[in-house]
mmCIF file of N, CA and C in Angstrom:
data_model
loop_
_atom_site.group_PDB
_atom_site.id
_atom_site.type_symbol
_atom_site.label_atom_id
_atom_site.label_comp_id
_atom_site.label_asym_id
_atom_site.label_seq_id
_atom_site.Cartn_x
_atom_site.Cartn_y
_atom_site.Cartn_z
ATOM 1 N N MET A 1 98.878 -64.133 1.969
ATOM 2 C CA MET A 1 98.701 -64.689 0.834
ATOM 3 C C MET A 1 98.077 -63.511 0.435
ATOM 4 N N SER A 2 98.902 -63.102 -0.733
ATOM 5 C CA SER A 2 98.484 -62.056 -1.506
ATOM 6 C C SER A 2 97.208 -62.065 -2.539
ATOM 7 N N LYS A 3 96.521 -60.798 -2.845
ATOM 8 C CA LYS A 3 95.489 -61.197 -3.458
ATOM 9 C C LYS A 3 95.604 -60.843 -4.975
ATOM 10 N N GLN A 4 95.129 -61.787 -5.874
ATOM 11 C CA GLN A 4 95.245 -61.533 -7.313
ATOM 12 C C GLN A 4 94.388 -60.384 -7.996
ATOM 13 N N GLY A 5 94.716 -59.807 -8.602
ATOM 14 C CA GLY A 5 93.828 -58.681 -9.572
ATOM 15 C C GLY A 5 92.789 -59.536 -10.532
ATOM 16 N N SER A 6 92.093 -58.777 -11.027
ATOM 17 C CA SER A 6 90.952 -59.520 -11.862
ATOM 18 C C SER A 6 91.509 -59.750 -13.417
ATOM 19 N N LEU A 7 91.119 -60.033 -13.873
ATOM 20 C CA LEU A 7 91.216 -60.447 -15.455
ATOM 21 C C LEU A 7 90.858 -59.189 -16.308
ATOM 22 N N VAL A 8 89.887 -58.552 -15.789
ATOM 23 C CA VAL A 8 89.756 -57.113 -16.622
ATOM 24 C C VAL A 8 90.885 -56.284 -16.269
ATOM 25 N N ASP A 9 91.533 -56.229 -14.862
ATOM 26 C CA ASP A 9 92.519 -55.113 -14.562
ATOM 27 C C ASP A 9 93.619 -55.750 -15.503
ATOM 28 N N ALA A 10 93.740 -56.969 -15.649
ATOM 29 C CA ALA A 10 95.123 -57.458 -16.292
ATOM 30 C C ALA A 10 95.239 -56.963 -17.862
ATOM 31 N N LEU A 11 93.664 -57.516 -18.562
ATOM 32 C CA LEU A 11 93.617 -57.069 -19.620
ATOM 33 C C LEU A 11 93.782 -55.711 -20.103
ATOM 34 N N ARG A 12 93.286 -54.520 -19.116
ATOM 35 C CA ARG A 12 93.436 -53.053 -19.133
ATOM 36 C C ARG A 12 94.821 -52.410 -19.385
ATOM 37 N N LYS A 13 95.637 -53.517 -18.209
ATOM 38 C CA LYS A 13 97.114 -53.024 -18.094
ATOM 39 C C LYS A 13 97.761 -53.167 -19.349
ATOM 40 N N GLU A 14 97.380 -54.605 -20.077
ATOM 41 C CA GLU A 14 98.088 -55.053 -21.473
ATOM 42 C C GLU A 14 97.861 -53.970 -22.349
ATOM 43 N N ASP A 15 96.589 -53.514 -22.447
ATOM 44 C CA ASP A 15 95.946 -52.597 -23.767
ATOM 45 C C ASP A 15 96.639 -51.189 -23.402
ATOM 46 N N LEU A 16 97.644 -50.888 -22.260
ATOM 47 C CA LEU A 16 98.104 -49.755 -22.297
ATOM 48 C C LEU A 16 99.578 -49.825 -22.606
ATOM 49 N N LYS A 17 99.911 -50.957 -22.692
ATOM 50 C CA LYS A 17 101.370 -50.996 -23.187
ATOM 51 C C LYS A 17 101.591 -50.660 -24.699
ATOM 52 N N PRO A 18 102.537 -49.801 -24.630
ATOM 53 C CA PRO A 18 102.869 -49.604 -26.285
ATOM 54 C C PRO A 18 102.924 -50.861 -27.215
ATOM 55 N N ALA A 19 102.526 -50.838 -28.436
ATOM 56 C CA ALA A 19 102.995 -52.132 -29.619
ATOM 57 C C ALA A 19 104.204 -51.953 -29.762
ATOM 58 N N LYS A 20 104.912 -53.104 -29.843
ATOM 59 C CA LYS A 20 105.805 -53.495 -30.669
ATOM 60 C C LYS A 20 106.013 -52.994 -32.137
ATOM 61 N N ALA A 21 106.944 -52.206 -32.526
ATOM 62 C CA ALA A 21 107.129 -51.623 -33.892
ATOM 63 C C ALA A 21 106.959 -52.802 -34.691
ATOM 64 N N ASP A 22 107.427 -53.610 -34.901
ATOM 65 C CA ASP A 22 106.952 -54.866 -36.012
ATOM 66 C C ASP A 22 105.584 -55.147 -36.072
ATOM 67 N N GLU A 23 104.471 -54.834 -35.562
ATOM 68 C CA GLU A 23 103.095 -55.355 -35.028
ATOM 69 C C GLU A 23 102.450 -54.431 -36.002
ATOM 70 N N HIS A 24 102.930 -53.264 -36.378
ATOM 71 C CA HIS A 24 102.186 -52.285 -37.111
ATOM 72 C C HIS A 24 103.185 -52.117 -38.833
ATOM 73 N N ASP A 25 104.036 -52.849 -39.015
ATOM 74 C CA ASP A 25 104.638 -52.922 -40.158
ATOM 75 C C ASP A 25 104.031 -53.647 -41.428
ATOM 76 N N ALA A 26 103.710 -53.375 -42.375
ATOM 77 C CA ALA A 26 102.810 -53.838 -43.043
ATOM 78 C C ALA A 26 103.359 -55.497 -43.504
ATOM 79 N N GLY A 27 102.115 -56.328 -43.653
ATOM 80 C CA GLY A 27 102.717 -57.668 -43.768
ATOM 81 C C GLY A 27 103.289 -58.275 -42.584
ATOM 82 N N PHE A 28 102.890 -57.853 -41.196
ATOM 83 C CA PHE A 28 103.244 -58.789 -40.115
ATOM 84 C C PHE A 28 102.354 -59.761 -39.940
ATOM 85 N N ASN A 29 103.190 -60.678 -39.836
ATOM 86 C CA ASN A 29 102.772 -62.114 -39.668
ATOM 87 C C ASN A 29 103.322 -63.062 -38.502
ATOM 88 N N PRO A 30 102.910 -62.917 -37.326
ATOM 89 C CA PRO A 30 103.553 -63.479 -36.097
ATOM 90 C C PRO A 30 104.038 -65.024 -36.342
ATOM 91 N N VAL A 31 103.210 -65.751 -37.210
ATOM 92 C CA VAL A 31 103.705 -67.278 -37.625
ATOM 93 C C VAL A 31 104.902 -67.508 -38.879
ATOM 94 N N CYS A 32 104.758 -66.627 -39.452
ATOM 95 C CA CYS A 32 105.615 -66.994 -40.475
ATOM 96 C C CYS A 32 105.841 -65.650 -41.342
ATOM 97 N N ARG A 33 107.213 -64.950 -41.424
ATOM 98 C CA ARG A 33 107.472 -63.731 -41.996
ATOM 99 C C ARG A 33 107.956 -63.957 -43.437
ATOM 100 N N TYR A 34 108.161 -65.286 -43.541
ATOM 101 C CA TYR A 34 108.765 -65.238 -45.095
ATOM 102 C C TYR A 34 107.563 -64.968 -45.837
ATOM 103 N N VAL A 35 107.502 -64.472 -46.941
ATOM 104 C CA VAL A 35 106.559 -64.456 -47.920
ATOM 105 C C VAL A 35 107.355 -64.595 -49.314
ATOM 106 N N SER A 36 106.996 -65.912 -50.113
ATOM 107 C CA SER A 36 107.393 -66.084 -51.360
ATOM 108 C C SER A 36 107.068 -64.984 -52.340
ATOM 109 N N PRO A 37 108.107 -64.501 -53.132
ATOM 110 C CA PRO A 37 108.001 -63.600 -54.236
ATOM 111 C C PRO A 37 107.411 -63.412 -55.047
ATOM 112 N N CYS A 38 106.526 -64.304 -55.435
ATOM 113 C CA CYS A 38 105.366 -64.223 -56.447
ATOM 114 C C CYS A 38 104.239 -63.965 -55.650
ATOM 115 N N ARG A 39 104.154 -64.008 -54.364
ATOM 116 C CA ARG A 39 103.040 -63.474 -53.433
ATOM 117 C C ARG A 39 103.470 -62.038 -53.087
ATOM 118 N N THR A 40 104.744 -61.424 -53.388
ATOM 119 C CA THR A 40 104.819 -59.999 -52.814
ATOM 120 C C THR A 40 103.564 -59.279 -53.455
ATOM 121 N N GLY A 41 102.812 -58.462 -52.275
ATOM 122 C CA GLY A 41 101.733 -57.317 -53.301
ATOM 123 C C GLY A 41 100.678 -57.860 -53.301
ATOM 124 N N LYS A 42 100.345 -59.001 -53.082
ATOM 125 C CA LYS A 42 99.172 -59.762 -53.231
ATOM 126 C C LYS A 42 98.428 -59.949 -51.775
ATOM 127 N N LYS A 43 97.251 -60.627 -52.000
ATOM 128 C CA LYS A 43 96.330 -60.811 -50.775
ATOM 129 C C LYS A 43 95.775 -62.042 -50.900
ATOM 130 N N PRO A 44 95.423 -62.820 -50.184
ATOM 131 C CA PRO A 44 94.344 -64.168 -50.352
ATOM 132 C C PRO A 44 93.079 -63.883 -50.495
ATOM 133 N N MET A 45 92.299 -64.870 -51.008
ATOM 134 C CA MET A 45 90.913 -64.676 -51.280
ATOM 135 C C MET A 45 90.537 -66.355 -51.055
ATOM 136 N N THR A 46 89.684 -66.284 -50.461
ATOM 137 C CA THR A 46 88.827 -67.479 -50.089
ATOM 138 C C THR A 46 87.771 -67.649 -50.485
ATOM 139 N N VAL A 47 87.469 -68.761 -51.104
ATOM 140 C CA VAL A 47 85.730 -68.847 -51.402
ATOM 141 C C VAL A 47 85.511 -70.491 -51.336
ATOM 142 N N TRP A 48 84.050 -70.265 -51.303
ATOM 143 C CA TRP A 48 83.225 -71.923 -50.682
ATOM 144 C C TRP A 48 82.321 -72.066 -51.482
ATOM 145 N N PHE A 49 82.775 -73.199 -52.443
ATOM 146 C CA PHE A 49 81.544 -73.720 -53.293
ATOM 147 C C PHE A 49 81.499 -75.435 -53.092
ATOM 148 N N GLU A 50 80.537 -75.937 -53.775
ATOM 149 C CA GLU A 50 80.167 -77.412 -53.712
ATOM 150 C C GLU A 50 81.191 -78.304 -54.312
ATOM 151 N N ALA A 51 81.360 -79.187 -53.526
ATOM 152 C CA ALA A 51 82.526 -80.075 -54.125
ATOM 153 C C ALA A 51 82.192 -80.565 -55.834
ATOM 154 N N ASP A 52 81.231 -80.478 -56.182
ATOM 155 C CA ASP A 52 81.080 -80.748 -57.839
ATOM 156 C C ASP A 52 81.985 -79.522 -58.604
ATOM 157 N N VAL A 53 81.662 -78.026 -58.079
ATOM 158 C CA VAL A 53 82.472 -77.029 -58.629
ATOM 159 C C VAL A 53 83.714 -77.391 -58.662
ATOM 160 N N ILE A 54 84.104 -77.734 -57.753
ATOM 161 C CA ILE A 54 85.819 -77.648 -57.578
ATOM 162 C C ILE A 54 86.602 -78.809 -58.290
ATOM 163 N N LYS A 55 85.701 -80.190 -58.057
ATOM 164 C CA LYS A 55 86.061 -81.183 -59.121
ATOM 165 C C LYS A 55 85.944 -81.013 -60.559
ATOM 166 N N GLN A 56 84.940 -80.102 -60.892
ATOM 167 C CA GLN A 56 84.710 -79.744 -62.246
ATOM 168 C C GLN A 56 85.979 -78.969 -62.608
ATOM 169 N N LEU A 57 86.699 -77.939 -62.007
ATOM 170 C CA LEU A 57 87.500 -76.934 -62.036
ATOM 171 C C LEU A 57 88.572 -77.625 -62.214
ATOM 172 N N LYS A 58 88.749 -78.683 -61.363
ATOM 173 C CA LYS A 58 90.221 -79.703 -61.383
ATOM 174 C C LYS A 58 90.545 -80.305 -62.762
ATOM 175 N N MET A 59 89.118 -81.190 -63.256
ATOM 176 C CA MET A 59 89.240 -81.612 -64.310
ATOM 177 C C MET A 59 89.449 -80.811 -65.267
ATOM 178 N N ILE A 60 88.974 -79.606 -65.546
ATOM 179 C CA ILE A 60 89.375 -78.673 -66.741
ATOM 180 C C ILE A 60 90.642 -78.338 -66.628
ATOM 181 N N GLY A 61 91.150 -78.108 -65.429
ATOM 182 C CA GLY A 61 92.736 -77.558 -65.273
ATOM 183 C C GLY A 61 93.877 -78.836 -65.745
ATOM 184 N N LEU A 62 93.387 -79.770 -65.494
ATOM 185 C CA LEU A 62 94.082 -80.999 -66.009
ATOM 186 C C LEU A 62 94.052 -81.213 -67.435
ATOM 187 N N GLN A 63 93.089 -80.703 -68.030
ATOM 188 C CA GLN A 63 92.506 -81.157 -69.297
ATOM 189 C C GLN A 63 93.615 -79.837 -70.302
ATOM 190 N N GLU A 64 93.334 -78.595 -69.553
ATOM 191 C CA GLU A 64 93.917 -77.527 -70.083
ATOM 192 C C GLU A 64 95.311 -77.329 -69.647
ATOM 193 N N GLY A 65 95.990 -77.891 -68.910
ATOM 194 C CA GLY A 65 97.156 -77.560 -68.411
ATOM 195 C C GLY A 65 97.261 -76.495 -67.606
ATOM 196 N N MET A 66 96.177 -75.905 -66.841
ATOM 197 C CA MET A 66 96.201 -74.463 -66.046
ATOM 198 C C MET A 66 96.303 -74.771 -64.628
ATOM 199 N N THR A 67 96.504 -73.963 -64.005
ATOM 200 C CA THR A 67 96.213 -74.078 -62.409
ATOM 201 C C THR A 67 94.744 -73.344 -61.864
ATOM 202 N N ILE A 68 94.368 -73.655 -61.041
ATOM 203 C CA ILE A 68 93.397 -73.087 -60.447
ATOM 204 C C ILE A 68 93.539 -71.458 -60.478
ATOM 205 N N GLN A 69 94.543 -71.050 -59.985
ATOM 206 C CA GLN A 69 94.687 -69.634 -59.960
ATOM 207 C C GLN A 69 94.902 -69.014 -61.204
ATOM 208 N N SER A 70 95.358 -69.453 -62.058
ATOM 209 C CA SER A 70 95.249 -68.970 -63.736
ATOM 210 C C SER A 70 93.783 -69.027 -64.095
ATOM 211 N N MET A 71 92.883 -70.136 -64.120
ATOM 212 C CA MET A 71 91.543 -70.274 -64.286
ATOM 213 C C MET A 71 90.906 -69.144 -63.544
ATOM 214 N N THR A 72 91.016 -68.867 -62.356
ATOM 215 C CA THR A 72 90.295 -67.998 -61.702
ATOM 216 C C THR A 72 90.519 -66.299 -62.015
ATOM 217 N N GLY A 73 92.065 -66.202 -62.340
ATOM 218 C CA GLY A 73 92.434 -64.867 -62.716
ATOM 219 C C GLY A 73 91.666 -64.634 -64.006
ATOM 220 N N GLU A 74 91.835 -65.868 -65.104
ATOM 221 C CA GLU A 74 91.188 -65.624 -66.502
ATOM 222 C C GLU A 74 89.521 -65.321 -66.331
ATOM 223 N N ALA A 75 88.992 -66.121 -65.226
ATOM 224 C CA ALA A 75 87.437 -65.850 -64.841
ATOM 225 C C ALA A 75 87.082 -64.422 -64.348
ATOM 226 N N LEU A 76 87.871 -64.022 -63.354
ATOM 227 C CA LEU A 76 87.689 -62.544 -63.240
ATOM 228 C C LEU A 76 87.990 -61.474 -64.007
ATOM 229 N N ASN A 77 89.081 -61.700 -65.097
ATOM 230 C CA ASN A 77 89.413 -60.565 -65.989
ATOM 231 C C ASN A 77 88.115 -60.722 -66.669
ATOM 232 N N ASP A 78 87.296 -61.756 -67.374
ATOM 233 C CA ASP A 78 86.285 -61.792 -67.998
ATOM 234 C C ASP A 78 85.184 -61.168 -67.439
ATOM 235 N N PHE A 79 84.764 -61.261 -66.004
ATOM 236 C CA PHE A 79 83.805 -60.613 -65.207
ATOM 237 C C PHE A 79 84.279 -59.161 -64.953
ATOM 238 N N PHE A 80 85.693 -58.815 -65.306
ATOM 239 C CA PHE A 80 85.791 -57.043 -65.219
ATOM 240 C C PHE A 80 85.528 -56.470 -66.533
ATOM 241 N N SER A 81 85.674 -57.532 -67.673
ATOM 242 C CA SER A 81 85.695 -57.111 -68.886
ATOM 243 C C SER A 81 84.135 -56.480 -69.074
ATOM 244 N N LYS A 82 83.228 -57.479 -68.490
ATOM 245 C CA LYS A 82 81.772 -57.584 -68.598
ATOM 246 C C LYS A 82 81.280 -56.357 -68.069
ATOM 247 N N HIS A 83 81.817 -55.937 -66.964
ATOM 248 C CA HIS A 83 81.463 -54.830 -66.127
ATOM 249 C C HIS A 83 82.239 -53.644 -66.729
ATOM 250 N N ASN A 84 82.853 -53.606 -67.970
ATOM 251 C CA ASN A 84 83.319 -52.459 -68.216
ATOM 252 C C ASN A 84 84.653 -51.706 -67.361
ATOM 253 N N LYS A 85 85.435 -52.707 -66.912
ATOM 254 C CA LYS A 85 86.431 -52.626 -65.887
ATOM 255 C C LYS A 85 87.798 -53.097 -66.756
ATOM 256 N N SER A 86 88.806 -52.582 -66.267
ATOM 257 C CA SER A 86 90.362 -53.046 -66.852
ATOM 258 C C SER A 86 90.574 -54.715 -66.353
ATOM 259 N N ARG A 87 91.025 -55.457 -67.427
ATOM 260 C CA ARG A 87 91.546 -56.924 -67.223
ATOM 261 C C ARG A 87 92.797 -56.812 -66.324
ATOM 262 N N ILE A 88 92.661 -56.531 -65.219
ATOM 263 C CA ILE A 88 93.981 -56.448 -64.367
ATOM 264 C C ILE A 88 94.732 -57.650 -63.947
ATOM 265 N N VAL A 89 94.051 -58.790 -63.676
ATOM 266 C CA VAL A 89 94.853 -60.184 -63.486
ATOM 267 C C VAL A 89 95.633 -60.419 -64.273
ATOM 268 N N ARG A 90 97.025 -60.593 -64.130
ATOM 269 C CA ARG A 90 98.096 -61.316 -64.455
ATOM 270 C C ARG A 90 98.380 -62.609 -64.672
#
C-alpha cells in the first residue's frame, strides 16, 4: 500500500506550477467570459441599505422613468460636484 502525501505537500506542488496565461489577462472570469458591451471598462459596486431605502429608490425610479443605475450616477455626480470633482458618471 502506497503512502499518500500530505495536503500541505500537494498544495505546495500546486503553487509551484506556472499559471495559465488566461488567468493573468485582464477581465479573466472562469465562470463567464462574455461581458456585455455596455459593461466593458466598468466595475461593479455593491452597497447595502435598509429595505425602506431600496423601496423608496424604486418608487422614485418608477415615477421618474429612471433606472437605479441612472439615479445612482446622478447622485454620484452631485456628490463629486459638492467635493469640487469632475462629474464623470455618464
